[in-house]
mmCIF file of C-alpha atoms and ligand atoms in Angstrom:
data_model
loop_
_atom_site.group_PDB
_atom_site.id
_atom_site.type_symbol
_atom_site.label_atom_id
_atom_site.label_comp_id
_atom_site.label_asym_id
_atom_site.label_seq_id
_atom_site.Cartn_x
_atom_site.Cartn_y
_atom_site.Cartn_z
ATOM 1 C CA MET A 1 -31.077 -7.823 13.690
ATOM 2 C CA GLY A 2 -30.436 -4.874 12.723
ATOM 3 C CA PHE A 3 -31.241 -3.258 9.429
ATOM 4 C CA ILE A 4 -27.053 -3.695 8.342
ATOM 5 C CA ALA A 5 -25.938 -6.740 7.188
ATOM 6 C CA ASP A 6 -23.835 -9.214 9.222
ATOM 7 C CA SER A 7 -20.880 -8.984 6.743
ATOM 8 C CA LEU A 8 -20.419 -4.754 7.518
ATOM 9 C CA ASN A 9 -20.203 -5.765 11.222
ATOM 10 C CA ARG A 10 -16.888 -7.469 10.138
ATOM 11 C CA ILE A 11 -15.084 -4.668 8.908
ATOM 12 C CA GLN A 12 -13.868 -1.416 10.216
ATOM 13 C CA PRO A 13 -13.793 1.883 8.195
ATOM 14 C CA SER A 14 -10.327 2.739 7.060
ATOM 15 C CA ALA A 15 -8.220 3.629 9.662
ATOM 16 C CA THR A 16 -5.754 6.277 7.279
ATOM 17 C CA ILE A 17 -8.732 8.181 5.831
ATOM 18 C CA ALA A 18 -10.489 8.277 9.494
ATOM 19 C CA VAL A 19 -7.613 10.418 10.806
ATOM 20 C CA SER A 20 -6.943 12.255 7.284
ATOM 21 C CA THR A 21 -10.716 13.384 7.779
ATOM 22 C CA LYS A 22 -10.443 14.201 11.571
ATOM 23 C CA ALA A 23 -6.735 16.319 10.208
ATOM 24 C CA ARG A 24 -8.428 18.429 7.679
ATOM 25 C CA GLN A 25 -11.829 18.936 9.731
ATOM 26 C CA LEU A 26 -9.689 20.214 13.091
ATOM 27 C CA LYS A 27 -7.221 22.181 10.023
ATOM 28 C CA ALA A 28 -10.927 23.641 8.926
ATOM 29 C CA ALA A 29 -11.727 24.507 12.395
ATOM 30 C CA GLY A 30 -8.577 27.227 12.722
ATOM 31 C CA ARG A 31 -6.394 24.308 14.809
ATOM 32 C CA ASP A 32 -2.873 24.208 13.305
ATOM 33 C CA ILE A 33 -2.224 20.639 12.783
ATOM 34 C CA ILE A 34 0.538 19.160 10.631
ATOM 35 C CA SER A 35 -0.953 16.096 9.031
ATOM 36 C CA LEU A 36 1.583 12.929 8.585
ATOM 37 C CA SER A 37 -1.828 10.289 7.739
ATOM 38 C CA ALA A 38 -1.910 10.662 4.128
ATOM 39 C CA GLY A 39 -0.992 7.195 1.584
ATOM 40 C CA GLU A 40 -0.586 9.729 -0.943
ATOM 41 C CA PRO A 41 2.387 12.040 -2.525
ATOM 42 C CA ASP A 42 2.135 15.260 -2.397
ATOM 43 C CA PHE A 43 3.743 16.292 -5.962
ATOM 44 C CA ASP A 44 1.098 16.985 -8.697
ATOM 45 C CA THR A 45 0.705 14.392 -11.595
ATOM 46 C CA PRO A 46 3.051 14.797 -14.593
ATOM 47 C CA GLU A 47 1.901 17.649 -17.149
ATOM 48 C CA ASN A 48 2.097 14.650 -19.876
ATOM 49 C CA VAL A 49 -0.297 12.850 -18.182
ATOM 50 C CA LYS A 50 -2.630 15.780 -17.287
ATOM 51 C CA THR A 51 -2.555 16.381 -21.391
ATOM 52 C CA ALA A 52 -3.568 13.240 -22.672
ATOM 53 C CA ALA A 53 -6.286 13.109 -20.071
ATOM 54 C CA ILE A 54 -7.620 16.269 -21.781
ATOM 55 C CA ARG A 55 -7.126 15.132 -24.920
ATOM 56 C CA ALA A 56 -9.220 11.991 -24.940
ATOM 57 C CA MET A 57 -12.110 14.367 -23.312
ATOM 58 C CA ALA A 58 -11.794 16.078 -26.633
ATOM 59 C CA ALA A 59 -11.923 13.207 -28.835
ATOM 60 C CA GLY A 60 -14.588 12.087 -26.996
ATOM 61 C CA LYS A 61 -13.594 9.405 -24.909
ATOM 62 C CA THR A 62 -16.319 9.655 -22.552
ATOM 63 C CA LYS A 63 -17.857 6.583 -23.262
ATOM 64 C CA TYR A 64 -18.714 3.046 -21.395
ATOM 65 C CA THR A 65 -15.685 0.891 -22.284
ATOM 66 C CA ASP A 66 -14.772 -2.832 -21.824
ATOM 67 C CA VAL A 67 -15.376 -3.959 -18.071
ATOM 68 C CA ASP A 68 -11.909 -4.747 -16.841
ATOM 69 C CA GLY A 69 -9.847 -1.887 -19.936
ATOM 70 C CA ILE A 70 -9.929 -0.690 -23.253
ATOM 71 C CA PRO A 71 -7.519 -3.050 -24.751
ATOM 72 C CA GLU A 72 -5.116 -0.238 -25.857
ATOM 73 C CA LEU A 73 -4.045 -0.351 -22.073
ATOM 74 C CA LYS A 74 -3.525 -3.697 -21.758
ATOM 75 C CA ALA A 75 -1.422 -3.523 -24.471
ATOM 76 C CA ALA A 76 0.875 -0.947 -22.335
ATOM 77 C CA ILE A 77 0.665 -3.111 -19.538
ATOM 78 C CA VAL A 78 1.804 -6.607 -21.016
ATOM 79 C CA ARG A 79 4.891 -3.881 -22.139
ATOM 80 C CA LYS A 80 5.422 -2.367 -18.932
ATOM 81 C CA PHE A 81 4.969 -6.481 -17.384
ATOM 82 C CA ALA A 82 7.793 -6.701 -19.576
ATOM 83 C CA ARG A 83 9.693 -3.821 -19.321
ATOM 84 C CA ASP A 84 10.266 -3.104 -15.756
ATOM 85 C CA ASN A 85 9.571 -7.303 -14.669
ATOM 86 C CA GLY A 86 10.511 -9.496 -17.445
ATOM 87 C CA LEU A 87 7.347 -10.784 -16.546
ATOM 88 C CA ASP A 88 5.272 -11.973 -20.005
ATOM 89 C CA TYR A 89 1.716 -11.778 -19.644
ATOM 90 C CA LYS A 90 -0.670 -11.839 -22.971
ATOM 91 C CA PRO A 91 -3.860 -9.084 -22.490
ATOM 92 C CA SER A 92 -5.947 -11.465 -21.388
ATOM 93 C CA GLN A 93 -4.076 -12.062 -18.421
ATOM 94 C CA ILE A 94 -5.089 -8.037 -17.076
ATOM 95 C CA SER A 95 -7.658 -6.837 -15.251
ATOM 96 C CA VAL A 96 -7.494 -3.045 -15.075
ATOM 97 C CA GLY A 97 -9.667 -1.156 -11.882
ATOM 98 C CA THR A 98 -10.685 1.400 -10.250
ATOM 99 C CA GLY A 99 -7.766 1.846 -8.029
ATOM 100 C CA GLY A 100 -5.088 -1.086 -6.780
ATOM 101 C CA LYS A 101 -8.026 -1.509 -4.108
ATOM 102 C CA GLN A 102 -10.463 -2.839 -6.811
ATOM 103 C CA VAL A 103 -8.558 -4.950 -8.158
ATOM 104 C CA ILE A 104 -7.233 -6.445 -4.711
ATOM 105 C CA TYR A 105 -11.143 -6.663 -3.799
ATOM 106 C CA ASN A 106 -11.910 -7.745 -6.760
ATOM 107 C CA ALA A 107 -9.048 -10.551 -6.944
ATOM 108 C CA LEU A 108 -10.221 -11.930 -2.936
ATOM 109 C CA LEU A 109 -14.176 -11.104 -3.074
ATOM 110 C CA ALA A 110 -13.530 -13.714 -6.305
ATOM 111 C CA THR A 111 -11.777 -16.381 -4.383
ATOM 112 C CA LEU A 112 -12.875 -16.779 -1.221
ATOM 113 C CA ASN A 113 -15.122 -19.140 0.913
ATOM 114 C CA PRO A 114 -16.008 -18.695 4.084
ATOM 115 C CA GLY A 115 -13.415 -20.555 6.293
ATOM 116 C CA ASP A 116 -10.607 -19.834 4.093
ATOM 117 C CA GLU A 117 -7.288 -18.701 5.726
ATOM 118 C CA VAL A 118 -5.446 -15.429 3.930
ATOM 119 C CA VAL A 119 -1.695 -15.186 5.477
ATOM 120 C CA ILE A 120 -1.182 -11.037 5.527
ATOM 121 C CA PRO A 121 2.808 -10.245 6.963
ATOM 122 C CA ALA A 122 2.021 -7.517 9.533
ATOM 123 C CA PRO A 123 2.431 -4.656 10.062
ATOM 124 C CA CYS A 124 0.340 -4.515 6.911
ATOM 125 C CA TRP A 125 -1.819 -2.462 4.942
ATOM 126 C CA VAL A 126 -5.104 -1.662 6.890
ATOM 127 C CA SER A 127 -7.701 -3.094 3.787
ATOM 128 C CA TYR A 128 -6.128 -6.193 3.479
ATOM 129 C CA ALA A 129 -7.674 -7.762 6.191
ATOM 130 C CA ASP A 130 -10.788 -5.866 6.714
ATOM 131 C CA ILE A 131 -11.699 -7.542 2.771
ATOM 132 C CA VAL A 132 -10.498 -10.889 3.762
ATOM 133 C CA MET A 133 -13.500 -10.967 6.811
ATOM 134 C CA LEU A 134 -15.854 -8.958 4.250
ATOM 135 C CA ALA A 135 -15.618 -12.172 1.974
ATOM 136 C CA GLY A 136 -15.906 -14.453 5.389
ATOM 137 C CA ALA A 137 -13.040 -15.758 5.213
ATOM 138 C CA LYS A 138 -10.228 -15.535 8.294
ATOM 139 C CA PRO A 139 -7.575 -12.644 8.107
ATOM 140 C CA VAL A 140 -3.726 -14.732 9.593
ATOM 141 C CA PHE A 141 -1.566 -12.614 10.315
ATOM 142 C CA ALA A 142 2.450 -13.593 9.954
ATOM 143 C CA GLU A 143 4.277 -11.212 12.545
ATOM 144 C CA THR A 144 7.387 -9.453 11.597
ATOM 145 C CA ARG A 145 9.515 -8.088 13.919
ATOM 146 C CA LEU A 146 11.514 -4.567 13.937
ATOM 147 C CA GLU A 147 14.876 -6.219 14.855
ATOM 148 C CA ASP A 148 14.098 -7.189 10.916
ATOM 149 C CA ASP A 149 13.358 -4.230 9.512
ATOM 150 C CA TYR A 150 9.412 -5.626 9.452
ATOM 151 C CA LYS A 151 10.699 -7.643 6.867
ATOM 152 C CA LEU A 152 9.250 -11.415 6.932
ATOM 153 C CA LYS A 153 11.082 -14.439 7.530
ATOM 154 C CA PRO A 154 10.394 -17.806 5.597
ATOM 155 C CA GLU A 155 9.724 -19.523 9.312
ATOM 156 C CA ALA A 156 7.035 -17.179 9.921
ATOM 157 C CA LEU A 157 5.134 -17.823 6.821
ATOM 158 C CA GLU A 158 5.763 -21.412 7.191
ATOM 159 C CA ALA A 159 4.256 -21.662 10.579
ATOM 160 C CA ALA A 160 0.923 -18.898 9.446
ATOM 161 C CA ILE A 161 0.112 -21.583 7.051
ATOM 162 C CA THR A 162 -2.811 -24.134 7.168
ATOM 163 C CA PRO A 163 -4.225 -26.477 4.910
ATOM 164 C CA LYS A 164 -7.031 -23.686 4.951
ATOM 165 C CA THR A 165 -4.881 -21.562 3.560
ATOM 166 C CA LYS A 166 -6.010 -19.590 -0.042
ATOM 167 C CA TRP A 167 -3.825 -16.853 -0.737
ATOM 168 C CA VAL A 168 -0.602 -14.988 0.803
ATOM 169 C CA ILE A 169 -0.081 -11.566 0.347
ATOM 170 C CA PHE A 170 2.782 -9.998 -0.116
ATOM 171 C CA ASN A 171 3.724 -6.129 -0.516
ATOM 172 C CA SER A 172 7.109 -4.927 -1.201
ATOM 173 C CA PRO A 173 7.587 -1.546 -0.623
ATOM 174 C CA SER A 174 5.167 -1.953 2.105
ATOM 175 C CA ASN A 175 2.810 0.075 3.309
ATOM 176 C CA PRO A 176 2.987 0.815 6.728
ATOM 177 C CA THR A 177 6.471 0.106 6.901
ATOM 178 C CA GLY A 178 9.266 1.137 4.686
ATOM 179 C CA ALA A 179 10.290 -2.298 4.207
ATOM 180 C CA ALA A 180 11.573 -3.140 0.626
ATOM 181 C CA TYR A 181 12.503 -7.132 0.182
ATOM 182 C CA SER A 182 15.770 -7.968 -1.711
ATOM 183 C CA LYS A 183 15.646 -11.037 -4.538
ATOM 184 C CA ASP A 184 16.974 -13.103 -2.310
ATOM 185 C CA GLU A 185 14.756 -12.164 0.755
ATOM 186 C CA ILE A 186 11.646 -13.124 -1.888
ATOM 187 C CA LYS A 187 13.196 -15.790 -2.981
ATOM 188 C CA THR A 188 13.482 -17.186 0.800
ATOM 189 C CA LEU A 189 9.057 -16.386 1.110
ATOM 190 C CA THR A 190 8.960 -18.275 -2.828
ATOM 191 C CA ASP A 191 10.525 -21.562 -1.650
ATOM 192 C CA VAL A 192 8.250 -21.875 1.300
ATOM 193 C CA LEU A 193 5.097 -21.130 -1.292
ATOM 194 C CA LEU A 194 6.787 -24.137 -3.480
ATOM 195 C CA ARG A 195 6.042 -26.419 -0.575
ATOM 196 C CA HIS A 196 2.398 -25.651 -0.930
ATOM 197 C CA GLU A 197 0.761 -26.148 -4.032
ATOM 198 C CA GLN A 198 -2.628 -24.773 -2.822
ATOM 199 C CA VAL A 199 -1.730 -20.906 -1.610
ATOM 200 C CA TRP A 200 -1.312 -18.222 -4.321
ATOM 201 C CA MET A 201 0.586 -15.257 -4.035
ATOM 202 C CA LEU A 202 -1.161 -11.843 -4.047
ATOM 203 C CA SER A 203 1.993 -9.452 -4.544
ATOM 204 C CA ASP A 204 0.988 -5.736 -4.369
ATOM 205 C CA ASP A 205 3.752 -3.764 -6.504
ATOM 206 C CA ILE A 206 1.837 -0.514 -6.281
ATOM 207 C CA TYR A 207 5.200 1.059 -4.194
ATOM 208 C CA GLU A 208 7.245 -0.646 -7.122
ATOM 209 C CA HIS A 209 8.899 2.371 -8.142
ATOM 210 C CA LEU A 210 9.728 4.401 -4.894
ATOM 211 C CA ILE A 211 12.481 2.274 -4.002
ATOM 212 C CA TYR A 212 15.624 3.550 -2.399
ATOM 213 C CA ASP A 213 19.518 3.516 -2.090
ATOM 214 C CA GLY A 214 20.212 1.471 -4.468
ATOM 215 C CA LEU A 215 18.441 -1.474 -4.537
ATOM 216 C CA THR A 216 16.453 -3.296 -6.657
ATOM 217 C CA PHE A 217 13.005 -3.834 -7.096
ATOM 218 C CA HIS A 218 11.463 -7.462 -7.423
ATOM 219 C CA THR A 219 8.476 -9.036 -7.916
ATOM 220 C CA PRO A 220 8.141 -12.636 -6.150
ATOM 221 C CA ALA A 221 6.635 -14.378 -10.280
ATOM 222 C CA SER A 222 9.752 -12.857 -11.618
ATOM 223 C CA VAL A 223 11.917 -14.370 -8.897
ATOM 224 C CA GLU A 224 9.845 -17.521 -9.224
ATOM 225 C CA PRO A 225 8.723 -18.427 -12.353
ATOM 226 C CA ARG A 226 6.835 -21.550 -10.936
ATOM 227 C CA LEU A 227 4.379 -19.741 -9.207
ATOM 228 C CA MET A 228 3.734 -17.396 -12.346
ATOM 229 C CA ALA A 229 0.234 -20.176 -12.829
ATOM 230 C CA ARG A 230 -0.743 -18.894 -9.258
ATOM 231 C CA THR A 231 -0.209 -15.678 -8.605
ATOM 232 C CA LEU A 232 -1.736 -11.993 -9.159
ATOM 233 C CA THR A 233 1.130 -9.583 -9.607
ATOM 234 C CA MET A 234 -1.163 -5.880 -9.159
ATOM 235 C CA ASN A 235 -0.367 -2.597 -9.747
ATOM 236 C CA GLY A 236 -1.119 0.934 -10.328
ATOM 237 C CA LEU A 237 -0.495 4.819 -10.866
ATOM 238 C CA SER A 238 -1.122 5.747 -7.855
ATOM 239 C CA LYS A 239 1.923 6.490 -6.376
ATOM 240 C CA ALA A 240 4.908 6.582 -8.181
ATOM 241 C CA TYR A 241 2.583 8.508 -10.731
ATOM 242 C CA CYS A 242 1.114 10.535 -8.008
ATOM 243 C CA MET A 243 -2.233 10.037 -9.568
ATOM 244 C CA THR A 244 -4.360 8.773 -6.253
ATOM 245 C CA GLY A 245 -7.649 10.839 -6.951
ATOM 246 C CA TRP A 246 -7.191 8.992 -10.925
ATOM 247 C CA ARG A 247 -8.312 5.898 -9.655
ATOM 248 C CA LEU A 248 -6.542 3.208 -11.518
ATOM 249 C CA GLY A 249 -4.829 0.052 -10.829
ATOM 250 C CA TYR A 250 -4.351 -3.479 -12.218
ATOM 251 C CA GLY A 251 -3.144 -6.737 -11.974
ATOM 252 C CA ALA A 252 -1.921 -9.836 -13.840
ATOM 253 C CA GLY A 253 -2.463 -13.317 -13.329
ATOM 254 C CA PRO A 254 -3.724 -16.437 -14.581
ATOM 255 C CA GLU A 255 -6.906 -16.285 -16.849
ATOM 256 C CA THR A 256 -9.134 -18.170 -14.715
ATOM 257 C CA LEU A 257 -9.178 -15.731 -11.543
ATOM 258 C CA ILE A 258 -9.165 -12.365 -14.242
ATOM 259 C CA ASN A 259 -11.778 -13.842 -15.614
ATOM 260 C CA ALA A 260 -13.957 -14.685 -11.959
ATOM 261 C CA MET A 261 -12.537 -10.509 -11.599
ATOM 262 C CA ARG A 262 -14.066 -9.383 -14.703
ATOM 263 C CA LYS A 263 -17.488 -10.901 -13.731
ATOM 264 C CA LEU A 264 -17.544 -9.023 -10.412
ATOM 265 C CA GLN A 265 -15.984 -5.802 -11.351
ATOM 266 C CA SER A 266 -19.384 -6.147 -14.704
ATOM 267 C CA GLN A 267 -21.708 -5.803 -11.236
ATOM 268 C CA SER A 268 -20.541 -3.749 -9.221
ATOM 269 C CA THR A 269 -18.432 -0.562 -11.006
ATOM 270 C CA SER A 270 -17.963 -1.495 -14.528
ATOM 271 C CA ASN A 271 -15.140 0.226 -16.321
ATOM 272 C CA PRO A 272 -12.987 2.139 -14.197
ATOM 273 C CA CYS A 273 -12.937 5.819 -15.969
ATOM 274 C CA SER A 274 -12.513 6.167 -19.187
ATOM 275 C CA ILE A 275 -10.496 9.416 -19.640
ATOM 276 C CA THR A 276 -8.385 7.766 -16.872
ATOM 277 C CA GLN A 277 -7.926 5.080 -19.184
ATOM 278 C CA TRP A 278 -6.312 6.710 -21.895
ATOM 279 C CA ALA A 279 -4.378 9.570 -19.543
ATOM 280 C CA ALA A 280 -2.930 5.756 -17.928
ATOM 281 C CA ILE A 281 -1.675 4.706 -21.415
ATOM 282 C CA GLU A 282 0.809 7.768 -21.360
ATOM 283 C CA ALA A 283 2.144 7.484 -17.726
ATOM 284 C CA LEU A 284 3.221 3.843 -18.550
ATOM 285 C CA ASP A 285 4.749 4.643 -22.007
ATOM 286 C CA GLY A 286 5.581 8.549 -21.183
ATOM 287 C CA PRO A 287 8.805 10.219 -20.248
ATOM 288 C CA GLN A 288 9.761 8.371 -16.511
ATOM 289 C CA ASP A 289 12.389 10.813 -15.449
ATOM 290 C CA PHE A 290 10.567 12.403 -12.795
ATOM 291 C CA ILE A 291 10.076 9.377 -10.952
ATOM 292 C CA ALA A 292 14.036 9.642 -9.178
ATOM 293 C CA LYS A 293 13.436 13.625 -9.437
ATOM 294 C CA ASN A 294 11.061 12.317 -6.489
ATOM 295 C CA ASN A 295 12.575 9.772 -5.070
ATOM 296 C CA GLU A 296 15.154 12.040 -4.346
ATOM 297 C CA LYS A 297 13.039 14.539 -2.176
ATOM 298 C CA PHE A 298 11.880 11.063 -1.140
ATOM 299 C CA VAL A 299 14.913 9.683 0.481
ATOM 300 C CA GLU A 300 16.040 13.159 2.092
ATOM 301 C CA ARG A 301 12.373 13.287 4.104
ATOM 302 C CA ARG A 302 13.063 9.954 5.241
ATOM 303 C CA ASP A 303 16.666 10.454 6.710
ATOM 304 C CA LEU A 304 15.385 14.099 7.837
ATOM 305 C CA VAL A 305 12.316 11.893 9.728
ATOM 306 C CA VAL A 306 14.033 8.874 10.814
ATOM 307 C CA GLY A 307 17.081 11.110 12.030
ATOM 308 C CA MET A 308 14.555 13.091 14.272
ATOM 309 C CA LEU A 309 12.233 10.543 15.228
ATOM 310 C CA ASN A 310 15.113 8.305 17.101
ATOM 311 C CA GLN A 311 16.037 11.423 18.493
ATOM 312 C CA ALA A 312 12.535 11.670 20.661
ATOM 313 C CA ASN A 313 12.095 9.828 24.227
ATOM 314 C CA GLY A 314 11.038 6.500 23.849
ATOM 315 C CA LEU A 315 10.826 6.345 19.670
ATOM 316 C CA ARG A 316 12.737 3.084 17.849
ATOM 317 C CA CYS A 317 12.648 3.639 14.057
ATOM 318 C CA PRO A 318 14.500 2.082 11.426
ATOM 319 C CA LYS A 319 15.384 3.804 7.807
ATOM 320 C CA PRO A 320 13.529 1.485 5.670
ATOM 321 C CA GLN A 321 14.189 1.747 1.658
ATOM 322 C CA GLY A 322 10.447 2.062 0.179
ATOM 323 C CA ALA A 323 7.248 3.730 -0.018
ATOM 324 C CA PHE A 324 6.937 7.161 1.822
ATOM 325 C CA TYR A 325 6.596 5.726 5.165
ATOM 326 C CA VAL A 326 8.245 5.181 8.192
ATOM 327 C CA TYR A 327 7.135 2.788 11.510
ATOM 328 C CA PRO A 328 8.594 4.154 14.407
ATOM 329 C CA ASN A 329 7.682 1.772 17.768
ATOM 330 C CA CYS A 330 6.553 3.245 20.753
ATOM 331 C CA ALA A 331 6.613 0.415 23.445
ATOM 332 C CA GLY A 332 8.544 3.269 25.428
ATOM 333 C CA ALA A 333 5.968 5.733 26.016
ATOM 334 C CA MET A 334 3.492 2.905 26.613
ATOM 335 C CA GLY A 335 2.142 3.553 30.724
ATOM 336 C CA LYS A 336 3.185 7.118 30.992
ATOM 337 C CA THR A 337 0.845 10.702 31.125
ATOM 338 C CA SER A 338 0.739 13.271 28.819
ATOM 339 C CA ALA A 339 1.873 17.113 29.670
ATOM 340 C CA SER A 340 -2.234 17.790 29.346
ATOM 341 C CA GLY A 341 -2.890 14.521 31.943
ATOM 342 C CA MET A 342 -3.897 11.332 29.170
ATOM 343 C CA ALA A 343 -3.070 8.192 30.093
ATOM 344 C CA ILE A 344 -1.000 6.429 27.289
ATOM 345 C CA ALA A 345 -1.943 3.025 27.339
ATOM 346 C CA THR A 346 -2.139 2.361 23.634
ATOM 347 C CA ASP A 347 -0.594 3.548 20.074
ATOM 348 C CA ALA A 348 -4.334 5.059 19.722
ATOM 349 C CA ASP A 349 -3.936 6.750 22.959
ATOM 350 C CA PHE A 350 -0.456 8.169 21.981
ATOM 351 C CA VAL A 351 -2.051 9.099 18.425
ATOM 352 C CA THR A 352 -4.596 10.672 20.145
ATOM 353 C CA ALA A 353 -2.602 12.875 22.838
ATOM 354 C CA LEU A 354 -0.137 13.825 20.071
ATOM 355 C CA LEU A 355 -2.740 15.008 17.629
ATOM 356 C CA GLU A 356 -4.767 17.003 20.811
ATOM 357 C CA GLU A 357 -1.396 18.416 22.481
ATOM 358 C CA GLU A 358 0.621 19.069 19.196
ATOM 359 C CA GLY A 359 -1.113 18.990 16.183
ATOM 360 C CA VAL A 360 0.002 16.038 14.866
ATOM 361 C CA ALA A 361 -2.374 13.447 12.784
ATOM 362 C CA VAL A 362 -0.063 9.996 12.581
ATOM 363 C CA VAL A 363 -1.945 6.822 12.489
ATOM 364 C CA HIS A 364 -1.560 4.099 15.257
ATOM 365 C CA GLY A 365 0.131 1.198 14.453
ATOM 366 C CA ALA A 366 -3.224 -1.140 15.727
ATOM 367 C CA ALA A 367 -4.616 -0.302 12.436
ATOM 368 C CA PHE A 368 -2.104 -1.524 10.529
ATOM 369 C CA ALA A 369 -2.400 -5.013 13.344
ATOM 370 C CA SER A 370 0.896 -4.402 14.926
ATOM 371 C CA SER A 371 1.096 -2.400 18.160
ATOM 372 C CA PRO A 372 1.935 -0.506 20.078
ATOM 373 C CA ALA A 373 3.825 1.951 17.011
ATOM 374 C CA PHE A 374 3.126 4.202 14.542
ATOM 375 C CA ARG A 375 2.411 5.503 10.997
ATOM 376 C CA VAL A 376 4.424 8.628 9.760
ATOM 377 C CA SER A 377 3.383 9.403 6.204
ATOM 378 C CA TYR A 378 6.864 11.423 5.171
ATOM 379 C CA ALA A 379 5.123 12.999 1.816
ATOM 380 C CA THR A 380 5.277 16.615 2.921
ATOM 381 C CA SER A 381 7.513 18.930 2.466
ATOM 382 C CA ASN A 382 10.674 18.901 4.748
ATOM 383 C CA GLU A 383 9.343 22.487 7.071
ATOM 384 C CA ALA A 384 6.463 20.799 7.848
ATOM 385 C CA LEU A 385 8.524 17.178 8.413
ATOM 386 C CA GLU A 386 10.723 19.328 10.718
ATOM 387 C CA GLU A 387 8.737 20.977 12.575
ATOM 388 C CA ALA A 388 6.027 17.785 13.062
ATOM 389 C CA CYS A 389 9.193 16.051 14.476
ATOM 390 C CA ARG A 390 10.500 19.016 16.634
ATOM 391 C CA ARG A 391 6.955 18.763 18.323
ATOM 392 C CA ILE A 392 6.746 14.664 18.448
ATOM 393 C CA GLN A 393 10.405 15.497 20.102
ATOM 394 C CA ARG A 394 8.343 17.704 22.883
ATOM 395 C CA PHE A 395 5.543 15.686 23.306
ATOM 396 C CA CYS A 396 7.584 12.123 24.002
ATOM 397 C CA GLY A 397 10.051 14.801 26.214
ATOM 398 C CA ASN A 398 6.538 15.507 27.758
ATOM 399 C CA LEU A 399 5.810 12.194 29.049
ATOM 400 C CA LYS A 400 5.599 10.980 32.670
HETATM 401 C C1 PLP B 501 -0.222 -0.813 0.259
HETATM 402 C C2 PLP B 501 -1.190 -0.532 -0.889
HETATM 403 N N1 PLP B 501 -2.026 -1.395 -1.922
HETATM 404 C C3 PLP B 501 -3.265 -0.911 -1.939
HETATM 405 C C4 PLP B 501 -3.132 0.830 -1.915
HETATM 406 C C5 PLP B 501 -4.552 0.865 -3.136
HETATM 407 O O1 PLP B 501 -4.006 2.017 -3.864
HETATM 408 P P1 PLP B 501 -5.233 2.267 -5.148
HETATM 409 O O2 PLP B 501 -6.160 1.963 -4.705
HETATM 410 O O3 PLP B 501 -5.436 4.023 -4.997
HETATM 411 O O4 PLP B 501 -4.845 2.194 -6.038
HETATM 412 C C6 PLP B 501 -2.974 1.472 -1.503
HETATM 413 C C7 PLP B 501 -3.055 2.685 -0.646
HETATM 414 O O5 PLP B 501 -2.778 3.554 -0.079
HETATM 415 C C8 PLP B 501 -2.026 0.804 -0.652
HETATM 416 O O6 PLP B 501 -0.959 1.673 0.236
#
């Protein structure tokens, strides 16, 4: 028996963080690297939010707070759910954590027992499955298909549910595919859940505001109010408000769940940063017009990247309607050899050779439970994207 706990052997370090770290190290060593691996916008936090943080510090808002959020922030979150989603929550149904990641972590750790199952549509965000496994439970991947723009079909959801299923995790717009579901598409999935009363819905809405082409965002609890009593609607400031480093996420759901999450958080991190919480009120209540401006840039970049990747030999890249990722399939590159003689048997080989030979960092599909593919984050400048896509085209063109 080693010193490290068995539970830690069940999980992997975050692959996206690993790729970003490697790209940063190579850059620091003088290599010409373009990293398309980051899960964060390149835009800065809005000035009014920064000013609110400075004001909070000056006013001495620098002490411990209530474990799962100050009442003023919970009130702002209640207003947000009513305004944006037509959802009517009470402050006692709100939990605020250090990032959306902690909210998801708390919810899963507070509810899962060994043997429980959690259905996760794949491709999926890297952390869901690992958090489930840390809790001793089992992730069950429900496959989506490129032909369906990586959106889950009700039949696939139905087939993945068993008597042991405790949660279904839903994420629209999605990391890593960018897939954004319409109201009708969500309804086909909530209809399935109505037939399985023991199953809870965890809706990860963190990319809510990053939605394009006129599509309107919807969340399962508002599409199917009968699921409210067994849904955790989770969201956060990292993506739309360009606040990844501030660490603030929140969730809303039934009090029994929220109370259990608070108990867990009281014995781990306690409250999220007090200054961030005051700034979050300004983010949620203040002007929102910068979001549309950022989205215009994201759309331009998405179109550029999808166009160029579809011209690369062996790649197929759908055009998604949300987030800042695309997820090209690279089946056409499997079994080939790169210019420097590296054998490409998996998507991990593909991204390793691409980084070595062309200095472009992307994340392999296996990290998102769906291969062979890779994730491109287009949250960077048009110039960097164009150059990176040219290099990817050259890399694919050289495969033999
Ligand atoms: C789908 C998804 N959910 C949750 C998170 C967590 O974000 P944060 O902890 O910064 O709020 C991320 C971040 O990458 C994400 O992509």
